[in-house]
mmCIF file of C-alpha atoms in Angstrom:
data_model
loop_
_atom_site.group_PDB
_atom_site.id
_atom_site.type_symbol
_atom_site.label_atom_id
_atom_site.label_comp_id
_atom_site.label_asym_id
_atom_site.label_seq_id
_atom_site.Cartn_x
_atom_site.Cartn_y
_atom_site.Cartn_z
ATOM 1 C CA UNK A 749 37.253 93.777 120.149
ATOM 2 C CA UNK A 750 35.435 92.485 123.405
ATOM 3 C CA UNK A 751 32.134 93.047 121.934
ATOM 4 C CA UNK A 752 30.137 90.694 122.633
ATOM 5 C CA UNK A 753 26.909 91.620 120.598
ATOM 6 C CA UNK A 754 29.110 89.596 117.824
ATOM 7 C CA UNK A 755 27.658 86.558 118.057
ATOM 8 C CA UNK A 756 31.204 85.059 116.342
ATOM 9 C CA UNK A 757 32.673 86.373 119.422
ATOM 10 C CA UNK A 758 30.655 84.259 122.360
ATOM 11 C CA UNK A 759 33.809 81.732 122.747
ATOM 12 C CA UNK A 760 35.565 84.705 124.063
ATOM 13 C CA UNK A 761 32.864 85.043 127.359
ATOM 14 C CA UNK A 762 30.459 82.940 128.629
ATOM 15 C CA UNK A 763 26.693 84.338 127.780
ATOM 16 C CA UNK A 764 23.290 82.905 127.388
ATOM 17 C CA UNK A 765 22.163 83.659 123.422
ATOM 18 C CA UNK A 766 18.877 85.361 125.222
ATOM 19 C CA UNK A 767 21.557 87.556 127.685
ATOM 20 C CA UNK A 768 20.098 91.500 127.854
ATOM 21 C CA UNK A 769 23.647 91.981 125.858
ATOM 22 C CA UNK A 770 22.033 91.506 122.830
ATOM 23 C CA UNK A 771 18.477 93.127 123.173
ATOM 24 C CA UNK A 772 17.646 96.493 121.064
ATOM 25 C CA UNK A 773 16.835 97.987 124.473
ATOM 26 C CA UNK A 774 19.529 100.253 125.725
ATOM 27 C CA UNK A 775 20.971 99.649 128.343
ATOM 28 C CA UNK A 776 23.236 100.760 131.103
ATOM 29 C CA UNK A 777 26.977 100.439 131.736
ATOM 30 C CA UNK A 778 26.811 98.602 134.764
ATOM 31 C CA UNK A 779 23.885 96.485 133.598
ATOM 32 C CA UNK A 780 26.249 95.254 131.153
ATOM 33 C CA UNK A 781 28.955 94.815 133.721
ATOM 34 C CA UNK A 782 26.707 92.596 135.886
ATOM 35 C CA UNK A 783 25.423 90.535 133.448
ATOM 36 C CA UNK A 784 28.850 89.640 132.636
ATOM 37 C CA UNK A 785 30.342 89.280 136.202
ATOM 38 C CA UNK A 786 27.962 86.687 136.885
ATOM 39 C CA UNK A 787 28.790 84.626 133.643
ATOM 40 C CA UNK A 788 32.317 85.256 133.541
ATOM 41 C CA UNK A 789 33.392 84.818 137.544
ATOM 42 C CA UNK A 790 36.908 83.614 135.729
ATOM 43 C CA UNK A 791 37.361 87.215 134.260
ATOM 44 C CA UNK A 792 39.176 89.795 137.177
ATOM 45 C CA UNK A 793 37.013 93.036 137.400
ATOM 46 C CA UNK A 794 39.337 94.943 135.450
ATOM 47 C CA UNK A 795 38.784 92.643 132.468
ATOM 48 C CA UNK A 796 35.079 92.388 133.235
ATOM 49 C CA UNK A 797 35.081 96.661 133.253
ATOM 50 C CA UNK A 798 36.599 96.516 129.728
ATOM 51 C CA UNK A 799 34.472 94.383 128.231
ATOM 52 C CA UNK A 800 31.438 95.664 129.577
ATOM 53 C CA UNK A 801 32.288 99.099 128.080
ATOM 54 C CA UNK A 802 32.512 97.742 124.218
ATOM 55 C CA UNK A 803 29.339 95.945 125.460
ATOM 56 C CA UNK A 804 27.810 98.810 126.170
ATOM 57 C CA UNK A 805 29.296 101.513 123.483
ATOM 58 C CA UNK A 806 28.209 99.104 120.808
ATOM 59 C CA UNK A 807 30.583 100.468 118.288
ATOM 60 C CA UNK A 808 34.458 99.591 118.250
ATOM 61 C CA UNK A 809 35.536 102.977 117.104
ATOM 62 C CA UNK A 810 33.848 105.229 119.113
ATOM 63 C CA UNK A 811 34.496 103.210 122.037
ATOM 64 C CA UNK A 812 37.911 103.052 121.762
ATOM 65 C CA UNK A 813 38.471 106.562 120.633
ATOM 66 C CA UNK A 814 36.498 107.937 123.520
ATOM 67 C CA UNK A 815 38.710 105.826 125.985
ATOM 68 C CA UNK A 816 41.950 106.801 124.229
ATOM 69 C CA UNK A 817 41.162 110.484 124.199
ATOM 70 C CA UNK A 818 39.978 110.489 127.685
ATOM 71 C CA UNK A 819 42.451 108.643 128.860
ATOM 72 C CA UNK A 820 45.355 111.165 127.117
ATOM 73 C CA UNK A 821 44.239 113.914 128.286
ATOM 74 C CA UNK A 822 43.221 112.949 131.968
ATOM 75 C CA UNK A 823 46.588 111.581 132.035
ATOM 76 C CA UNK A 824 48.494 114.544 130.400
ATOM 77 C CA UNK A 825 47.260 117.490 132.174
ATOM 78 C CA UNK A 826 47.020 115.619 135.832
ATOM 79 C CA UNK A 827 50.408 114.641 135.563
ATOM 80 C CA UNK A 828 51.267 117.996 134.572
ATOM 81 C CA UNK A 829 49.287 119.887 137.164
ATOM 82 C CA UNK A 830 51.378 119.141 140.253
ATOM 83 C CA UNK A 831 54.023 120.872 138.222
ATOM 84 C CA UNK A 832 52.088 123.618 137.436
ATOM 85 C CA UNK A 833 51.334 124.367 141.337
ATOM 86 C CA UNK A 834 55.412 123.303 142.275
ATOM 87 C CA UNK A 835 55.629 126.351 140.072
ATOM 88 C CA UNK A 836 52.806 128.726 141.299
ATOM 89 C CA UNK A 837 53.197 128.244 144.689
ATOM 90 C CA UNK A 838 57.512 128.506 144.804
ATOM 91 C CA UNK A 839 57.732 125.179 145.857
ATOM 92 C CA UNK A 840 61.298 122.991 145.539
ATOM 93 C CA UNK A 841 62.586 125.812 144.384
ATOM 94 C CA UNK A 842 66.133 124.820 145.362
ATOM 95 C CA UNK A 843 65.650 122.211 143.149
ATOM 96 C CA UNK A 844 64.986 124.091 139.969
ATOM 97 C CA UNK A 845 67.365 124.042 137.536
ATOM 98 C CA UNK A 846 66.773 127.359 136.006
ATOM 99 C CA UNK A 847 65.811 128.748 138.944
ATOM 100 C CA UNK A 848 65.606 132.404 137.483
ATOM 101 C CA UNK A 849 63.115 131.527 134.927
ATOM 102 C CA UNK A 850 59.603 130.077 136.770
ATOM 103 C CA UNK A 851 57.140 130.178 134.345
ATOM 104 C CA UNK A 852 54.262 132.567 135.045
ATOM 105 C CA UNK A 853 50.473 131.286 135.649
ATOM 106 C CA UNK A 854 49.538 133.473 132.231
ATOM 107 C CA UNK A 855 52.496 131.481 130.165
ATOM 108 C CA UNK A 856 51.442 128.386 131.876
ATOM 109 C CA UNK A 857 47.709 129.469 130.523
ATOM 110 C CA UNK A 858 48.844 130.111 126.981
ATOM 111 C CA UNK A 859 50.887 126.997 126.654
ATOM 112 C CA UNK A 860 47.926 125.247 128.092
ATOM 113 C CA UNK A 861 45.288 127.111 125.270
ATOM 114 C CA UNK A 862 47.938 125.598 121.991
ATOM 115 C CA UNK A 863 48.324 122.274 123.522
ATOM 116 C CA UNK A 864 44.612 121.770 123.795
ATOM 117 C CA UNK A 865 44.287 123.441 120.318
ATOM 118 C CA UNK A 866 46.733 120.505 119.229
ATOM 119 C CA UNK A 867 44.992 117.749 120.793
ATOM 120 C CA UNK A 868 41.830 118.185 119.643
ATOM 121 C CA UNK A 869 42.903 119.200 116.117
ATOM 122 C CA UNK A 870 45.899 116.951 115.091
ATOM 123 C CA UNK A 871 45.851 114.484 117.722
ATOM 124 C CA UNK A 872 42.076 113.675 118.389
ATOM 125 C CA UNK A 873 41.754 112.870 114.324
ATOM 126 C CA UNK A 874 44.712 110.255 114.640
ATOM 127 C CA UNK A 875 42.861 108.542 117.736
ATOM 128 C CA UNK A 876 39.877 108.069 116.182
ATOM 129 C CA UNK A 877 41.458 106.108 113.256
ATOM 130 C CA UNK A 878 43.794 104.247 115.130
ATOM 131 C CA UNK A 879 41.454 101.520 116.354
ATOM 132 C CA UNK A 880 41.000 100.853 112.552
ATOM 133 C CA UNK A 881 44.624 100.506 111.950
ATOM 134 C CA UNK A 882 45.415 98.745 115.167
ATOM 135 C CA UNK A 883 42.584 96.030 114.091
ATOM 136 C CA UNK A 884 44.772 96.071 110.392
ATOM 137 C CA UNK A 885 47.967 95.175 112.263
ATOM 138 C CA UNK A 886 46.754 92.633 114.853
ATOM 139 C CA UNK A 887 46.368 94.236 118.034
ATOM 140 C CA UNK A 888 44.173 92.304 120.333
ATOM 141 C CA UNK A 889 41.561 93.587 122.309
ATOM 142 C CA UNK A 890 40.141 90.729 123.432
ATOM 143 C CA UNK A 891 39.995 89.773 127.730
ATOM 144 C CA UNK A 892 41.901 88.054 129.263
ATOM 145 C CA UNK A 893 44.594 90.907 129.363
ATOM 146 C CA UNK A 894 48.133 89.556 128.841
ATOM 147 C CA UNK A 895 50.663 88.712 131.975
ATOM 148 C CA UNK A 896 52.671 91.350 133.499
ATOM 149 C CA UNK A 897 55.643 89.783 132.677
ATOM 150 C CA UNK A 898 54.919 89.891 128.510
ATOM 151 C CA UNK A 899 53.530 93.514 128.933
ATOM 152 C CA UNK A 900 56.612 94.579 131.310
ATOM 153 C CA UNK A 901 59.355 93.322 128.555
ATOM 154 C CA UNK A 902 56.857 94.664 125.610
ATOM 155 C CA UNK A 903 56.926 98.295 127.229
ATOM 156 C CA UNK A 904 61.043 98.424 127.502
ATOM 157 C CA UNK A 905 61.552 97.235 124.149
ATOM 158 C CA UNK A 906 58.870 100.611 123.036
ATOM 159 C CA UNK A 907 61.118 102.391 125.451
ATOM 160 C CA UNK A 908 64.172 101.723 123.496
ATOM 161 C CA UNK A 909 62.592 101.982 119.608
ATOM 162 C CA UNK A 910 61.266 105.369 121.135
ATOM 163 C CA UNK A 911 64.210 106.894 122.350
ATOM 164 C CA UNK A 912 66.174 105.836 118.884
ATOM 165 C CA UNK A 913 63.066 107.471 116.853
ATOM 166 C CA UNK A 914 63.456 110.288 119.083
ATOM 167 C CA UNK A 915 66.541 110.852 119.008
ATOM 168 C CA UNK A 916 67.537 111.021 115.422
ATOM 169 C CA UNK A 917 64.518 112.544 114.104
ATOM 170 C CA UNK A 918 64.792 115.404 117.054
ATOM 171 C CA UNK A 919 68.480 115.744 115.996
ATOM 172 C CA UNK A 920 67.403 116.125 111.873
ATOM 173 C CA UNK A 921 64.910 118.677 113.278
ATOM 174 C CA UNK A 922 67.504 121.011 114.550
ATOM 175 C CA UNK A 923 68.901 121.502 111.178
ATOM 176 C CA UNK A 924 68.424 124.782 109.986
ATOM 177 C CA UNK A 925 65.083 124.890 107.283
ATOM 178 C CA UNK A 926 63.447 122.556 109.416
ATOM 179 C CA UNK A 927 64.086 123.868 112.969
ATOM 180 C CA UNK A 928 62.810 127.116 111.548
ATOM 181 C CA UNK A 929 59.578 125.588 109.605
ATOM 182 C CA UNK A 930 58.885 123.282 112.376
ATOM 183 C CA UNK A 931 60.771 122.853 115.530
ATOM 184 C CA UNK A 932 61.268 126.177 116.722
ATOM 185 C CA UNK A 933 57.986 126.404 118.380
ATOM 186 C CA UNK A 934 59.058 123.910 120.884
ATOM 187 C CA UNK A 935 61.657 125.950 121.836
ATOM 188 C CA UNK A 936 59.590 128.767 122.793
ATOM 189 C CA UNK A 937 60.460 128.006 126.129
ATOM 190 C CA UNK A 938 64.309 128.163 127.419
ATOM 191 C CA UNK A 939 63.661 126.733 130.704
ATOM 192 C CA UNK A 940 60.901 124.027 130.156
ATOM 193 C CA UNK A 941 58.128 123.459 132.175
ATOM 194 C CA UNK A 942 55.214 120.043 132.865
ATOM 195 C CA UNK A 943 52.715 121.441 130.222
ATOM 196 C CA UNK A 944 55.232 122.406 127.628
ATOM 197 C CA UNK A 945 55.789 118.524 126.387
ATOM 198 C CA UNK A 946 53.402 118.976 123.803
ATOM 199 C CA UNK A 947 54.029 122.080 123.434
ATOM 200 C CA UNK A 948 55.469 121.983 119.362
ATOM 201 C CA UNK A 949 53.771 122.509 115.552
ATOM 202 C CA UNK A 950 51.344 119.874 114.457
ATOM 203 C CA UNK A 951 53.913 118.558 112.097
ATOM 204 C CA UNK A 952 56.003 118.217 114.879
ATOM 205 C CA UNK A 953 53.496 116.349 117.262
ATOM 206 C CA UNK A 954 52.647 113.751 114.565
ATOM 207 C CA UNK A 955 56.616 113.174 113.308
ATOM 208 C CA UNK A 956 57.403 112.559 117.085
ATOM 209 C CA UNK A 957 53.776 111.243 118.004
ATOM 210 C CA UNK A 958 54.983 107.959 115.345
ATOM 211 C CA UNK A 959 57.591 107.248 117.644
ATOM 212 C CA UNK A 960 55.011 106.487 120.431
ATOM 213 C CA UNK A 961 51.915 104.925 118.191
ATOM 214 C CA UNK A 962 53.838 103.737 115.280
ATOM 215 C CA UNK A 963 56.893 101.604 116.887
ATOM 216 C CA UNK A 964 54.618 99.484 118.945
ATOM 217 C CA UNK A 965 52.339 98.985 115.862
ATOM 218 C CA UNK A 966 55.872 97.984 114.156
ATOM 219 C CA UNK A 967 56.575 95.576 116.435
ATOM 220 C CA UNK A 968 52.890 94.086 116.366
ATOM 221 C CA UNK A 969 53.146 93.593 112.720
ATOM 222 C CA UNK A 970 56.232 91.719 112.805
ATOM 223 C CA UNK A 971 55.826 89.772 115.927
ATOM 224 C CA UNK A 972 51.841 89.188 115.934
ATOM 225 C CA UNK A 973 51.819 89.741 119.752
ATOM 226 C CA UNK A 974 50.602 93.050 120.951
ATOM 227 C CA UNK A 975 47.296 93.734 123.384
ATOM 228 C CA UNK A 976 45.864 97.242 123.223
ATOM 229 C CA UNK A 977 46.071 97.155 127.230
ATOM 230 C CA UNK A 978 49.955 97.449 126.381
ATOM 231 C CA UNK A 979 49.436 100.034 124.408
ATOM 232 C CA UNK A 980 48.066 102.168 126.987
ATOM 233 C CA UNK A 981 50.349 101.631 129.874
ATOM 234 C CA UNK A 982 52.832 102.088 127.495
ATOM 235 C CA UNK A 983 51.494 105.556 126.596
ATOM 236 C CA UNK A 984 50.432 106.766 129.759
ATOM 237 C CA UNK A 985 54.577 105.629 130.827
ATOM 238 C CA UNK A 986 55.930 107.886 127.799
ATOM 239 C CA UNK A 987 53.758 110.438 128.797
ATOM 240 C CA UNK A 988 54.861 110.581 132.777
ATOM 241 C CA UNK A 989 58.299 110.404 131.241
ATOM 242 C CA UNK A 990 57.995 113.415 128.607
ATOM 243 C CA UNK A 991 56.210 116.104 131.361
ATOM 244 C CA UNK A 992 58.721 114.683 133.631
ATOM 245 C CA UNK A 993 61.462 115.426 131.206
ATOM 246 C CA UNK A 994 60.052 119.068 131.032
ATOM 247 C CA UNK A 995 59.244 120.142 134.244
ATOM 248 C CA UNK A 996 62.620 121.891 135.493
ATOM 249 C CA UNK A 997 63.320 120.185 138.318
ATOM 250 C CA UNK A 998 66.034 118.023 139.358
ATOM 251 C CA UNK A 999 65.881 115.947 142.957
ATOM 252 C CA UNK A 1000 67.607 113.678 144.730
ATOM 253 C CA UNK A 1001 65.355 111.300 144.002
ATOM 254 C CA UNK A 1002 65.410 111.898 140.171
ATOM 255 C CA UNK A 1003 65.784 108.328 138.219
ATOM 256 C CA UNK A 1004 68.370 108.773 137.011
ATOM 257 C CA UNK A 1005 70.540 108.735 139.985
ATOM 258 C CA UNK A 1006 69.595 104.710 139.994
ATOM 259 C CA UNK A 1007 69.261 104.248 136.120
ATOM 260 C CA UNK A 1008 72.133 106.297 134.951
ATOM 261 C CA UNK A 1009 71.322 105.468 131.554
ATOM 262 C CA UNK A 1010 68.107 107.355 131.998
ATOM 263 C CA UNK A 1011 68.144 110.984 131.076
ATOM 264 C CA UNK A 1012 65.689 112.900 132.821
ATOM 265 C CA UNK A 1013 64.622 116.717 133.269
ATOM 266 C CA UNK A 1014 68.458 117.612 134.105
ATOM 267 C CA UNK A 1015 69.332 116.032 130.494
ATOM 268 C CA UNK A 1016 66.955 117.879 128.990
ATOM 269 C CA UNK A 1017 66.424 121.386 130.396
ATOM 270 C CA UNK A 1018 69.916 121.933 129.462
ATOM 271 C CA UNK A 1019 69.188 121.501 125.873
ATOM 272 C CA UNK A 1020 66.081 124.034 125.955
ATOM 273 C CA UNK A 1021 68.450 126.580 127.647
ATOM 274 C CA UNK A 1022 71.783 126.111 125.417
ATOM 275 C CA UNK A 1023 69.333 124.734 121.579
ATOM 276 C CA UNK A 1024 72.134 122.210 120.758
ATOM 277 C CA UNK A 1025 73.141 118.868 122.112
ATOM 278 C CA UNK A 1026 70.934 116.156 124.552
ATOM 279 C CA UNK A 1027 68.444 115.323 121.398
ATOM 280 C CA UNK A 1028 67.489 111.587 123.077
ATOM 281 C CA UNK A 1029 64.325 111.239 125.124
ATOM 282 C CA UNK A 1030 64.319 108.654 127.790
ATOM 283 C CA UNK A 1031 67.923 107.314 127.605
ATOM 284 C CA UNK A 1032 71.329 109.161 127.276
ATOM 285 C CA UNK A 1033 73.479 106.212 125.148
ATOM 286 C CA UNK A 1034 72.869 107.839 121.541
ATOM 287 C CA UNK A 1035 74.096 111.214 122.572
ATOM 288 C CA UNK A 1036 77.087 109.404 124.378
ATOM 289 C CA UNK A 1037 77.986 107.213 121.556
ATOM 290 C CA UNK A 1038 77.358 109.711 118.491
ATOM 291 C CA UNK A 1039 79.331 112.779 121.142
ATOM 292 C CA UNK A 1040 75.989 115.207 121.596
ATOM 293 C CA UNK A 1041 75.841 114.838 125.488
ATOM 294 C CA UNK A 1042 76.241 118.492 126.073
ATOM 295 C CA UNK A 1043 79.184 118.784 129.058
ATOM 296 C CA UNK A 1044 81.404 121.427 129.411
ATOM 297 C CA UNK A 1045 84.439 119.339 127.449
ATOM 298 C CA UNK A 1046 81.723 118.191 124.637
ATOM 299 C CA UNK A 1047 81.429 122.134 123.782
ATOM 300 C CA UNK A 1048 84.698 122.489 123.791
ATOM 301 C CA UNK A 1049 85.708 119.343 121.566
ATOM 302 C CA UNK A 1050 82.992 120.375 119.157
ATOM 303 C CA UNK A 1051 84.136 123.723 119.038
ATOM 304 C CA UNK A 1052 87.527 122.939 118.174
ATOM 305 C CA UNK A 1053 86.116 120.627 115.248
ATOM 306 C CA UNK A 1054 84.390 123.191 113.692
ATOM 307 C CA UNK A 1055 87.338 125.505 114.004
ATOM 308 C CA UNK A 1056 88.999 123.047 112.155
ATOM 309 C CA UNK A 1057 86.746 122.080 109.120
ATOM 310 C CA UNK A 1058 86.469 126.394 109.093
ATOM 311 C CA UNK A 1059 90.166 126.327 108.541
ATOM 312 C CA UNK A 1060 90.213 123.709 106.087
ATOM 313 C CA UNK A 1061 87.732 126.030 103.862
ATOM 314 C CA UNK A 1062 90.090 128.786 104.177
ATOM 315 C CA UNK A 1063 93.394 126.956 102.920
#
């Protein structure tokens, strides 16, 4: 980590041994942001911000934990709150796809109460260990941050491991035993809404929550090449893209009328309302390849095949 009270860590910025960083006396956040501005002019103020905040926690853990968990939910519920007032105040309503089912302010409140529940009982646990694993599997944390170019192709690659972890474990999770014992929750809601991403059991939110934490950690422990910076862009992006995927509205501007490949809220609001079919997350290729796109010929091809295999148990 960019602490630089390690003394095997001074190559990383350059301090004087007698700097205030290392005196007992606490000290402030931006006293520790100064001091290394005016060593480090070569550092951009973002980088100098970051390390001046492990500077001043003092402790790797809780310094990442805190900015991981503050950063989750400050993301998560602001991105979710312009869809909460879309919804309160009747706005773009002839661009809601269920536009007979608006979610009320006290079902907005309820959803809001269990997803809160889950984040600071399954999810804020997993944060504050994964600074430990990350350090296991050789994510760097160290300044400078890494070009936008190797964090740009980094982030598509999670995209796709995502959406393939998504998509088969969200299909296996619509099988009978363990949609009852596990997914059903989710599905609460027939016509999704912003808040209701996160919205699912805690066994769900950690299976799925591995295809966010655990692929990039994957590909870190193969390739040797992942900065924690990544990491968070990369969450905060699969976040805008999951309340996005739930809010219920559909717009000319949606993404997926320039990635067509992309599936969007139209993609997915159709599988809360109908429970079968659309299982991917952020792309639409495994449900076209493996036929679970749900169109109006889809249902009726895989209606015919199951009238089929029940005919073949009759004879």
């Amino acid at each position: 980590m960019p602490r630089v009270s390690h003394h095997g860590e001074l190559h990383k910025l350059n301090l004087p041994r007698n700097s205030t960083l290392f005196s007992a006396t606490p000290e402030t956040y931006w006293s520790h942001f100064e001091e290394i501005s005016k060593y480090n002019v070569h550092l951009n103020v973002f980088e100098r911000l970051w390390v001046a905040w492990y500077a001043f926690m003092q402790n790797d853990v809780l310094a990442t934990g805190i900015m991981s968990f503050v950063m989750h939910e400050v993301v998560y519920f602001g991105r979710a709150l312009p869809w909460i007032l879309i919804d309160t105040l009747g706005l773009f309503k002839k661009y809601k796809i269920q536009d007979n089912k608006i979610p009320t302010l006290k079902e907005q409140w309820e959803c809001a109460r269990l997803v809160l529940l889950s984040h600071f009982t399954v999810e804020l646990p997993q944060i504050w260990l994964f600074h430990p694993m990350a350090q296991y599997f050789g994510l760097t944390t160290t300044v400078p941050f890494p070009s936008l170019w190797t964090m740009a192709y980094q982030i598509a690659i999670f995209f796709v491991m995502e959406d393939t972890w998504h998509y088969f474990l969200h299909r296996a999770l619509h099988w009978g035993p363990l949609y009852k014992a596990i997914h059903k929750i989710h599905h609460q809601y027939s016509a999704p809404f912003g808040l209701a991403a996160e919205y699912a059991s805690p066994i769900e939110v950690m299976l799925l929550g591995f295809g966010t934490v655990g692929c990039p950690i994957l590909w870190c422990a193969f390739t040797g090449d992942l900065h924690i910076l990544t990491m968070y862009i990369w969450i905060v992006l699969r976040l805008f893209q999951a309340i996005d995927a739930h809010s219920g509205y559909e717009f000319p501007w949606s993404l997926h009328h320039f990635l067509p490949f992309w599936a969007g809220a139209d993609h997915h609001d159709v599988h809360h309302e109908k429970f079968i079919g659309n299982f991917a997350s952020s792309f639409r290729w495994w449900d076209f390849v493996l036929d679970t796109e749900y169109t109006p010929e889809s249902v009726k091809r895989w209606r015919e095949k199951k009238a089929e295999k029940v005919a073949k148990k009759a004879n």
